Amino acid sequence: MSDVLRKENIITGVRGLSKEQVIEKLGQMLYDTGCIEKEYIRGMLDKEGVFNTFMGNDVAIPHGIEETKKYVKKAGIAIVTLPDGVDWGNGNTVRIAIGIAGKENEHIEILSSIAILLSEAENVDKAVSGTVDEIYELFTEAEL
């Protein structure tokens, strides 16, 4: 995971944003670190229209639709913690949102690594209450 996560792509304690604003923030972080072109952010928002990226355990993993994969320059993830929770639709609340960009099948590997790590509520709690360094360590030491 250390090859796709950079500390500058982790923001903790975010409050007062809507689901769409969280997705835009994640996309902007991926754009700012050279992982994607701007068009991919629209694909992340469009994905929510066809498939809710909530995965349980207060976690959502927004990523682009198939048509926007061509805008991915390199694999990357961005993490936003939301201690107060954000309504992700269908009665689901999200406390950690992880934006994903991956070429070809990379996004499936990244998704599955994150799903395994955050399937344990204890790890979700650690991430939501953690500092940037603690979150980075949690994700990079998990090399799944």
Tab-separated table of N, CA, C and O in Angstrom, residues 32-108:
chain	number	residue	atom	x	y	z
A	32	ASP	N	-4.122	16.505	-7.334
A	32	ASP	CA	-2.982	17.314	-6.874
A	32	ASP	C	-1.694	16.510	-6.760
A	32	ASP	O	-0.603	17.079	-6.841
A	33	THR	N	-1.802	15.204	-6.557
A	33	THR	CA	-0.589	14.369	-6.445
A	33	THR	C	-0.294	13.606	-7.740
A	33	THR	O	0.489	12.665	-7.740
A	34	GLY	N	-0.925	14.039	-8.836
A	34	GLY	CA	-0.589	13.508	-10.159
A	34	GLY	C	-1.115	12.122	-10.478
A	34	GLY	O	-0.644	11.486	-11.419
A	35	CYS	N	-2.092	11.650	-9.732
A	35	CYS	CA	-2.633	10.312	-9.981
A	35	CYS	C	-3.674	10.294	-11.100
A	35	CYS	O	-3.818	9.291	-11.791
A	36	ILE	N	-4.408	11.388	-11.236
A	36	ILE	CA	-5.507	11.433	-12.194
A	36	ILE	C	-5.549	12.754	-12.942
A	36	ILE	O	-4.938	13.734	-12.528
A	37	GLU	N	-6.315	12.751	-14.023
A	37	GLU	CA	-6.698	13.986	-14.695
A	37	GLU	C	-8.043	14.413	-14.104
A	37	GLU	O	-8.776	13.588	-13.558
A	38	LYS	N	-8.384	15.682	-14.216
A	38	LYS	CA	-9.606	16.235	-13.612
A	38	LYS	C	-10.872	15.459	-13.982
A	38	LYS	O	-11.786	15.329	-13.175
A	39	GLU	N	-10.944	14.946	-15.206
A	39	GLU	CA	-12.147	14.255	-15.679
A	39	GLU	C	-12.509	13.049	-14.822
A	39	GLU	O	-13.672	12.652	-14.755
A	40	TYR	N	-11.527	12.466	-14.161
A	40	TYR	CA	-11.783	11.288	-13.326
A	40	TYR	C	-12.692	11.643	-12.133
A	40	TYR	O	-13.490	10.812	-11.697
A	41	ILE	N	-12.590	12.876	-11.644
A	41	ILE	CA	-13.417	13.291	-10.506
A	41	ILE	C	-14.899	13.207	-10.890
A	41	ILE	O	-15.721	12.729	-10.111
A	42	ARG	N	-15.239	13.639	-12.098
A	42	ARG	CA	-16.627	13.528	-12.576
A	42	ARG	C	-17.044	12.057	-12.585
A	42	ARG	O	-18.168	11.710	-12.229
A	43	GLY	N	-16.130	11.181	-12.975
A	43	GLY	CA	-16.413	9.745	-12.987
A	43	GLY	C	-16.658	9.193	-11.592
A	43	GLY	O	-17.468	8.274	-11.404
A	44	MET	N	-15.972	9.749	-10.593
A	44	MET	CA	-16.187	9.328	-9.206
A	44	MET	C	-17.591	9.721	-8.750
A	44	MET	O	-18.286	8.942	-8.102
A	45	LEU	N	-18.008	10.925	-9.115
A	45	LEU	CA	-19.351	11.384	-8.758
A	45	LEU	C	-20.416	10.580	-9.513
A	45	LEU	O	-21.430	10.191	-8.945
A	46	ASP	N	-20.160	10.303	-10.789
A	46	ASP	CA	-21.102	9.521	-11.596
A	46	ASP	C	-21.254	8.103	-11.060
A	46	ASP	O	-22.337	7.529	-11.111
A	47	LYS	N	-20.175	7.529	-10.548
A	47	LYS	CA	-20.219	6.168	-10.002
A	47	LYS	C	-21.269	6.064	-8.905
A	47	LYS	O	-22.007	5.075	-8.830
A	48	GLU	N	-21.352	7.079	-8.052
A	48	GLU	CA	-22.330	7.060	-6.963
A	48	GLU	C	-23.760	7.032	-7.492
A	48	GLU	O	-24.654	6.542	-6.823
A	49	GLY	N	-23.948	7.551	-8.702
A	49	GLY	CA	-25.278	7.535	-9.293
A	49	GLY	C	-25.721	6.147	-9.734
A	49	GLY	O	-26.910	5.857	-9.795
A	50	VAL	N	-24.762	5.290	-10.034
A	50	VAL	CA	-25.108	3.940	-10.494
A	50	VAL	C	-24.806	2.867	-9.457
A	50	VAL	O	-25.348	1.771	-9.513
A	51	PHE	N	-23.930	3.190	-8.507
A	51	PHE	CA	-23.530	2.202	-7.508
A	51	PHE	C	-23.053	2.929	-6.264
A	51	PHE	O	-22.102	3.699	-6.321
A	52	ASN	N	-23.713	2.689	-5.144
A	52	ASN	CA	-23.311	3.318	-3.887
A	52	ASN	C	-22.024	2.645	-3.412
A	52	ASN	O	-21.976	1.426	-3.267
A	53	THR	N	-20.990	3.429	-3.180
A	53	THR	CA	-19.679	2.875	-2.826
A	53	THR	C	-19.518	2.618	-1.327
A	53	THR	O	-18.407	2.316	-0.879
A	54	PHE	N	-20.607	2.718	-0.566
A	54	PHE	CA	-20.568	2.349	0.852
A	54	PHE	C	-20.289	0.856	0.934
A	54	PHE	O	-20.896	0.052	0.232
A	55	MET	N	-19.311	0.468	1.790
A	55	MET	CA	-18.972	-0.960	1.873
A	55	MET	C	-19.218	-1.557	3.249
A	55	MET	O	-18.802	-2.670	3.516
A	56	GLY	N	-19.891	-0.804	4.120
A	56	GLY	CA	-20.132	-1.303	5.467
A	56	GLY	C	-19.085	-0.780	6.433
A	56	GLY	O	-18.085	-0.175	6.029
A	57	ASN	N	-19.313	-0.994	7.724
A	57	ASN	CA	-18.342	-0.594	8.752
A	57	ASN	C	-17.993	0.889	8.718
A	57	ASN	O	-16.857	1.257	9.034
A	58	ASP	N	-18.927	1.733	8.300
A	58	ASP	CA	-18.701	3.188	8.227
A	58	ASP	C	-17.667	3.596	7.182
A	58	ASP	O	-17.045	4.650	7.289
A	59	VAL	N	-17.470	2.762	6.156
A	59	VAL	CA	-16.445	2.995	5.136
A	59	VAL	C	-17.077	3.116	3.752
A	59	VAL	O	-17.955	2.329	3.392
A	60	ALA	N	-16.598	4.081	2.962
A	60	ALA	CA	-16.969	4.192	1.554
A	60	ALA	C	-15.685	4.284	0.743
A	60	ALA	O	-14.676	4.833	1.203
A	61	ILE	N	-15.747	3.722	-0.460
A	61	ILE	CA	-14.565	3.710	-1.325
A	61	ILE	C	-14.938	4.241	-2.711
A	61	ILE	O	-15.115	3.485	-3.660
A	62	PRO	N	-15.086	5.570	-2.820
A	62	PRO	CA	-15.423	6.153	-4.121
A	62	PRO	C	-14.317	5.946	-5.152
A	62	PRO	O	-13.131	6.080	-4.843
A	63	HIS	N	-14.738	5.604	-6.352
A	63	HIS	CA	-13.801	5.456	-7.469
A	63	HIS	C	-14.556	5.737	-8.752
A	63	HIS	O	-15.783	5.814	-8.751
A	64	GLY	N	-13.848	5.893	-9.842
A	64	GLY	CA	-14.462	6.298	-11.101
A	64	GLY	C	-15.181	5.172	-11.821
A	64	GLY	O	-14.943	3.997	-11.566
A	65	ILE	N	-16.062	5.570	-12.733
A	65	ILE	CA	-16.733	4.602	-13.585
A	65	ILE	C	-15.754	4.106	-14.641
A	65	ILE	O	-14.725	4.726	-14.897
A	66	GLU	N	-16.074	2.977	-15.238
A	66	GLU	CA	-15.204	2.322	-16.228
A	66	GLU	C	-14.718	3.294	-17.314
A	66	GLU	O	-13.550	3.302	-17.665
A	67	GLU	N	-15.622	4.121	-17.801
A	67	GLU	CA	-15.291	5.036	-18.905
A	67	GLU	C	-14.232	6.076	-18.527
A	67	GLU	O	-13.632	6.685	-19.404
A	68	THR	N	-14.046	6.314	-17.241
A	68	THR	CA	-13.079	7.344	-16.843
A	68	THR	C	-11.732	6.763	-16.417
A	68	THR	O	-10.838	7.520	-16.045
A	69	LYS	N	-11.563	5.463	-16.502
A	69	LYS	CA	-10.266	4.871	-16.137
A	69	LYS	C	-9.134	5.408	-17.005
A	69	LYS	O	-7.985	5.452	-16.572
A	70	LYS	N	-9.467	5.849	-18.212
A	70	LYS	CA	-8.432	6.388	-19.116
A	70	LYS	C	-7.813	7.665	-18.553
A	70	LYS	O	-6.764	8.098	-19.011
A	71	TYR	N	-8.447	8.269	-17.550
A	71	TYR	CA	-7.925	9.486	-16.940
A	71	TYR	C	-7.040	9.212	-15.730
A	71	TYR	O	-6.611	10.141	-15.057
A	72	VAL	N	-6.777	7.952	-15.460
A	72	VAL	CA	-5.880	7.588	-14.364
A	72	VAL	C	-4.451	7.565	-14.907
A	72	VAL	O	-4.149	6.858	-15.853
A	73	LYS	N	-3.579	8.365	-14.284
A	73	LYS	CA	-2.171	8.419	-14.690
A	73	LYS	C	-1.345	7.376	-13.948
A	73	LYS	O	-0.435	6.779	-14.493
A	74	LYS	N	-1.648	7.208	-12.658
A	74	LYS	CA	-0.953	6.214	-11.826
A	74	LYS	C	-1.844	5.875	-10.645
A	74	LYS	O	-2.704	6.663	-10.248
A	75	ALA	N	-1.634	4.704	-10.077
A	75	ALA	CA	-2.455	4.249	-8.953
A	75	ALA	C	-2.240	5.139	-7.735
A	75	ALA	O	-1.122	5.591	-7.468
A	76	GLY	N	-3.321	5.381	-7.018
A	76	GLY	CA	-3.221	6.163	-5.793
A	76	GLY	C	-4.496	6.063	-4.977
A	76	GLY	O	-5.546	5.694	-5.495
A	77	ILE	N	-4.370	6.371	-3.696
A	77	ILE	CA	-5.541	6.466	-2.840
A	77	ILE	C	-5.454	7.759	-2.030
A	77	ILE	O	-4.365	8.286	-1.790
A	78	ALA	N	-6.628	8.257	-1.658
A	78	ALA	CA	-6.726	9.438	-0.807
A	78	ALA	C	-7.718	9.097	0.303
A	78	ALA	O	-8.713	8.411	0.057
A	79	ILE	N	-7.434	9.553	1.508
A	79	ILE	CA	-8.242	9.200	2.678
A	79	ILE	C	-8.721	10.457	3.393
A	79	ILE	O	-7.928	11.378	3.631
A	80	VAL	N	-10.017	10.468	3.718
A	80	VAL	CA	-10.607	11.547	4.515
A	80	VAL	C	-11.327	10.897	5.685
A	80	VAL	O	-12.135	9.985	5.487
A	81	THR	N	-11.017	11.341	6.912
A	81	THR	CA	-11.759	10.841	8.066
A	81	THR	C	-12.833	11.853	8.428
A	81	THR	O	-12.621	13.068	8.366
A	82	LEU	N	-13.984	11.328	8.800
A	82	LEU	CA	-15.177	12.128	9.046
A	82	LEU	C	-15.765	11.739	10.399
A	82	LEU	O	-16.696	10.941	10.467
A	83	PRO	N	-15.191	12.251	11.497
A	83	PRO	CA	-15.584	11.803	12.837
A	83	PRO	C	-17.071	11.940	13.144
A	83	PRO	O	-17.621	11.135	13.891
A	84	ASP	N	-17.736	12.950	12.564
A	84	ASP	CA	-19.165	13.141	12.816
A	84	ASP	C	-20.030	12.299	11.889
A	84	ASP	O	-21.239	12.239	12.040
A	85	GLY	N	-19.392	11.679	10.897
A	85	GLY	CA	-20.128	10.876	9.925
A	85	GLY	C	-20.774	11.729	8.852
A	85	GLY	O	-21.098	12.892	9.055
A	86	VAL	N	-20.924	11.135	7.671
A	86	VAL	CA	-21.584	11.775	6.532
A	86	VAL	C	-22.631	10.802	6.012
A	86	VAL	O	-22.349	9.602	5.873
A	87	ASP	N	-23.818	11.319	5.703
A	87	ASP	CA	-24.883	10.492	5.142
A	87	ASP	C	-24.477	10.073	3.735
A	87	ASP	O	-24.303	10.907	2.858
A	88	TRP	N	-24.318	8.770	3.528
A	88	TRP	CA	-23.887	8.247	2.231
A	88	TRP	C	-25.072	7.677	1.443
A	88	TRP	O	-24.913	7.034	0.431
A	89	GLY	N	-26.266	7.926	1.946
A	89	GLY	CA	-27.462	7.439	1.261
A	89	GLY	C	-27.883	6.075	1.776
A	89	GLY	O	-27.099	5.362	2.405
A	90	ASN	N	-29.121	5.733	1.531
A	90	ASN	CA	-29.689	4.443	1.947
A	90	ASN	C	-29.553	4.193	3.445
A	90	ASN	O	-29.416	3.052	3.876
A	91	GLY	N	-29.529	5.272	4.243
A	91	GLY	CA	-29.428	5.119	5.691
A	91	GLY	C	-28.034	4.785	6.193
A	91	GLY	O	-27.851	4.431	7.358
A	92	ASN	N	-27.038	4.895	5.333
A	92	ASN	CA	-25.654	4.565	5.707
A	92	ASN	C	-24.874	5.821	6.078
A	92	ASN	O	-24.971	6.836	5.408
A	93	THR	N	-24.078	5.700	7.140
A	93	THR	CA	-23.202	6.783	7.576
A	93	THR	C	-21.759	6.360	7.348
A	93	THR	O	-21.384	5.226	7.627
A	94	VAL	N	-20.963	7.303	6.847
A	94	VAL	CA	-19.552	7.033	6.559
A	94	VAL	C	-18.677	7.888	7.458
A	94	VAL	O	-18.896	9.099	7.576
A	95	ARG	N	-17.691	7.247	8.107
A	95	ARG	CA	-16.722	7.967	8.942
A	95	ARG	C	-15.334	7.976	8.313
A	95	ARG	O	-14.463	8.722	8.731
A	96	ILE	N	-15.118	7.142	7.302
A	96	ILE	CA	-13.855	7.178	6.562
A	96	ILE	C	-14.162	6.908	5.092
A	96	ILE	O	-14.825	5.934	4.755
A	97	ALA	N	-13.706	7.828	4.244
A	97	ALA	CA	-13.899	7.701	2.798
A	97	ALA	C	-12.526	7.614	2.147
A	97	ALA	O	-11.624	8.382	2.485
A	98	ILE	N	-12.391	6.665	1.233
A	98	ILE	CA	-11.107	6.422	0.588
A	98	ILE	C	-11.307	6.455	-0.919
A	98	ILE	O	-11.972	5.593	-1.495
A	99	GLY	N	-10.759	7.483	-1.541
A	99	GLY	CA	-10.831	7.607	-2.992
A	99	GLY	C	-9.755	6.749	-3.629
A	99	GLY	O	-8.617	6.715	-3.157
A	100	ILE	N	-10.133	6.059	-4.695
A	100	ILE	CA	-9.206	5.131	-5.352
A	100	ILE	C	-9.084	5.459	-6.834
A	100	ILE	O	-10.084	5.693	-7.509
A	101	ALA	N	-7.847	5.425	-7.319
A	101	ALA	CA	-7.571	5.498	-8.753
A	101	ALA	C	-6.614	4.371	-9.078
A	101	ALA	O	-5.601	4.192	-8.391
A	102	GLY	N	-6.946	3.592	-10.083
A	102	GLY	CA	-6.058	2.490	-10.478
A	102	GLY	C	-6.192	2.208	-11.952
A	102	GLY	O	-7.269	2.355	-12.522
A	103	LYS	N	-5.098	1.825	-12.562
A	103	LYS	CA	-5.109	1.455	-13.971
A	103	LYS	C	-5.446	-0.031	-14.086
A	103	LYS	O	-5.102	-0.813	-13.220
A	104	GLU	N	-6.124	-0.366	-15.165
A	104	GLU	CA	-6.504	-1.751	-15.455
A	104	GLU	C	-7.075	-2.429	-14.216
A	104	GLU	O	-8.072	-1.979	-13.688
A	105	ASN	N	-6.449	-3.495	-13.718
A	105	ASN	CA	-7.009	-4.222	-12.572
A	105	ASN	C	-6.430	-3.778	-11.228
A	105	ASN	O	-6.759	-4.364	-10.205
A	106	GLU	N	-5.580	-2.756	-11.236
A	106	GLU	CA	-4.988	-2.276	-9.978
A	106	GLU	C	-6.054	-1.892	-8.961
A	106	GLU	O	-5.901	-2.160	-7.775
A	107	HIS	N	-7.133	-1.256	-9.437
A	107	HIS	CA	-8.147	-0.776	-8.488
A	107	HIS	C	-8.801	-1.939	-7.748
A	107	HIS	O	-9.164	-1.807	-6.587
A	108	ILE	N	-8.909	-3.094	-8.390
A	108	ILE	CA	-9.506	-4.264	-7.722
A	108	ILE	C	-8.589	-4.740	-6.597
A	108	ILE	O	-9.053	-5.067	-5.505
